[in-house]
């Protein structure tokens, strides 16, 4: 079993490398409007597949209990929409005395204000085996909450979230009622499906990244922004990990996984339209957009690389909890 798990990890890492290499070699295939049509296949079909898959694999009791886990939801939403942008703002005050382009810094600030994405945080949480139901709720709720209060058309956000998240999730739950025995007996490879969808998202994301003229910066600025973004992501993941694993936090190891991904990931799908509306006609819009365009692929790649490590930690913690429980 351990050998099989190790082989899956190795093949997944190989898949990540091949996806990025393929995107670099021929990015035109996976860009919006390209042969793969990611604006449909990824934005709608892939995301709907993720949540249909979740609806099939999750017990109704798990979804119900996730809805009433108020403390978890409050922490994720407050961290994402209040602490994250405030901490980034303070950090950027220090960076403002450096020669870094001021419009790149403004772009980093806008990244901090974005809601979580509805796909990557859920896939990564599921890949680790974390609280998938909580990840679904917080990703969708965060996007809906910030999107409905911004200049992005409310009906557009609501309809996309409803069709790609709510409907597939409900359909999955309905189908599960009729084939529950078969699912428990056969145990379909839900994890493999999620990993395959994640690789597709990684590929199309890097196709967009490599073909985007906005990211045509000098190498020093590009590496500097990349370093800052990696530092922010790793620091906040570590911070959420430390907080949610305290003895009196009230969070399980599975909750911690959802907290780490949902609190630190940012939505490109909602972010770019918001930037285009807020900075419409601005001569430096392309520079302001660069940090978000970099943050998106980095969060997916970094999260994917950390999946095996976080999964090993979670499994060991869960085993430790079971051993500590007194036998009756």
JSON list of C-alpha atoms in Angstrom, two decimals, residues 107 110-111 114 229 266-268 270-272 275 288-297:
[
{"chain": "A", "resi": 107, "resn": "UNK", "atom": "CA", "xyz": [-0.51, 44.80, -7.85]},
{"chain": "A", "resi": 110, "resn": "UNK", "atom": "CA", "xyz": [-4.65, 43.92, -4.95]},
{"chain": "A", "resi": 111, "resn": "UNK", "atom": "CA", "xyz": [-3.66, 40.22, -4.73]},
{"chain": "A", "resi": 114, "resn": "UNK", "atom": "CA", "xyz": [-8.81, 38.82, -3.66]},
{"chain": "A", "resi": 229, "resn": "UNK", "atom": "CA", "xyz": [4.95, 35.86, -3.74]},
{"chain": "A", "resi": 266, "resn": "UNK", "atom": "CA", "xyz": [-6.47, 33.80, -4.40]},
{"chain": "A", "resi": 267, "resn": "UNK", "atom": "CA", "xyz": [-8.89, 33.79, -7.33]},
{"chain": "A", "resi": 268, "resn": "UNK", "atom": "CA", "xyz": [-7.63, 34.71, -10.80]},
{"chain": "A", "resi": 270, "resn": "UNK", "atom": "CA", "xyz": [-12.66, 36.83, -10.25]},
{"chain": "A", "resi": 271, "resn": "UNK", "atom": "CA", "xyz": [-9.49, 38.90, -9.81]},
{"chain": "A", "resi": 272, "resn": "UNK", "atom": "CA", "xyz": [-8.75, 39.82, -13.42]},
{"chain": "A", "resi": 275, "resn": "UNK", "atom": "CA", "xyz": [-8.79, 44.69, -11.90]},
{"chain": "A", "resi": 288, "resn": "UNK", "atom": "CA", "xyz": [-0.70, 45.93, -11.75]},
{"chain": "A", "resi": 289, "resn": "UNK", "atom": "CA", "xyz": [-2.00, 42.60, -13.11]},
{"chain": "A", "resi": 290, "resn": "UNK", "atom": "CA", "xyz": [1.41, 40.88, -13.11]},
{"chain": "A", "resi": 291, "resn": "UNK", "atom": "CA", "xyz": [1.49, 39.83, -9.40]},
{"chain": "A", "resi": 292, "resn": "UNK", "atom": "CA", "xyz": [-1.93, 38.15, -9.66]},
{"chain": "A", "resi": 293, "resn": "UNK", "atom": "CA", "xyz": [-0.97, 36.46, -12.94]},
{"chain": "A", "resi": 294, "resn": "UNK", "atom": "CA", "xyz": [2.13, 35.07, -11.17]},
{"chain": "A", "resi": 295, "resn": "UNK", "atom": "CA", "xyz": [0.41, 34.31, -7.85]},
{"chain": "A", "resi": 296, "resn": "UNK", "atom": "CA", "xyz": [-2.15, 32.02, -9.48]},
{"chain": "A", "resi": 297, "resn": "UNK", "atom": "CA", "xyz": [0.22, 29.46, -11.05]}
]
